[in-house]
């Protein structure tokens, strides 16, 4: 599913970024551009990032 509609970032893309070494919301945001437009996805994106980090 899309976490960030503006930037078309999916939960899978976030999981991939974490698997590739991203270790914080900021790092994922800088890499994928998630949450850099309207901002409505920020809390969900943070949640998905921390779930992925915890699971890794
Ligand atoms: Fe992510 Fe708009 S939905 S910035």
Tab-separated table of C-alpha atoms and ligand atoms in Angstrom:
chain	number	residue	atom	x	y	z
A	1	UNK	CA	0.000	0.000	0.000
A	2	UNK	CA	1.002	3.599	-0.430
A	3	UNK	CA	2.087	5.252	2.775
A	4	UNK	CA	2.777	8.563	1.039
A	5	UNK	CA	0.484	9.329	-1.864
A	6	UNK	CA	2.232	12.575	-2.807
A	7	UNK	CA	5.572	10.875	-3.330
A	8	UNK	CA	4.188	7.437	-4.187
A	9	UNK	CA	6.125	5.723	-1.426
A	10	UNK	CA	4.855	2.288	-0.399
A	11	UNK	CA	5.353	0.341	2.805
A	12	UNK	CA	7.496	-2.058	0.779
A	13	UNK	CA	9.731	0.784	-0.383
A	14	UNK	CA	10.195	1.832	3.250
A	15	UNK	CA	11.005	-1.760	4.259
A	16	UNK	CA	13.545	-1.896	1.440
A	17	UNK	CA	15.183	1.357	2.552
A	18	UNK	CA	15.479	0.018	6.118
A	19	UNK	CA	16.878	-3.272	4.817
A	20	UNK	CA	19.354	-1.194	2.819
A	21	UNK	CA	20.637	0.517	5.936
A	22	UNK	CA	18.325	3.431	6.783
A	23	UNK	CA	18.098	3.639	10.566
A	24	UNK	CA	15.725	6.500	11.277
A	25	UNK	CA	12.648	8.244	9.938
A	26	UNK	CA	14.867	11.091	8.791
A	27	UNK	CA	17.143	8.785	6.820
A	28	UNK	CA	14.161	7.129	5.122
A	29	UNK	CA	12.639	10.523	4.383
A	30	UNK	CA	15.876	11.814	2.879
A	31	UNK	CA	16.248	8.683	0.764
A	32	UNK	CA	12.671	8.296	-0.494
A	33	UNK	CA	11.149	11.756	-0.150
A	34	UNK	CA	8.337	10.352	1.974
A	35	UNK	CA	6.496	13.034	3.937
A	36	UNK	CA	8.118	15.949	2.138
A	37	UNK	CA	5.027	17.400	0.495
A	38	UNK	CA	1.631	17.715	2.228
A	39	UNK	CA	2.778	16.027	5.433
A	40	UNK	CA	-0.456	14.073	5.979
A	41	UNK	CA	1.422	10.786	5.902
A	42	UNK	CA	3.961	11.706	8.559
A	43	UNK	CA	2.546	9.789	11.524
A	44	UNK	CA	1.850	6.669	9.446
A	45	UNK	CA	5.268	6.891	7.814
A	46	UNK	CA	6.952	7.180	11.217
A	47	UNK	CA	5.020	4.156	12.409
A	48	UNK	CA	5.972	2.072	9.363
A	49	UNK	CA	9.624	3.082	9.668
A	50	UNK	CA	9.807	2.131	13.346
A	51	UNK	CA	7.984	-1.161	12.722
A	52	UNK	CA	10.499	-1.989	9.977
A	53	UNK	CA	13.461	-1.037	12.177
A	54	UNK	CA	12.111	-3.136	15.067
A	55	UNK	CA	11.574	-6.098	12.761
A	56	UNK	CA	15.068	-5.892	11.302
B	1	LIG	FE1	3.088	12.072	2.015
B	1	LIG	FE2	1.577	14.030	1.120
B	1	LIG	S1	1.020	11.986	1.472
B	1	LIG	S2	3.650	14.126	1.744
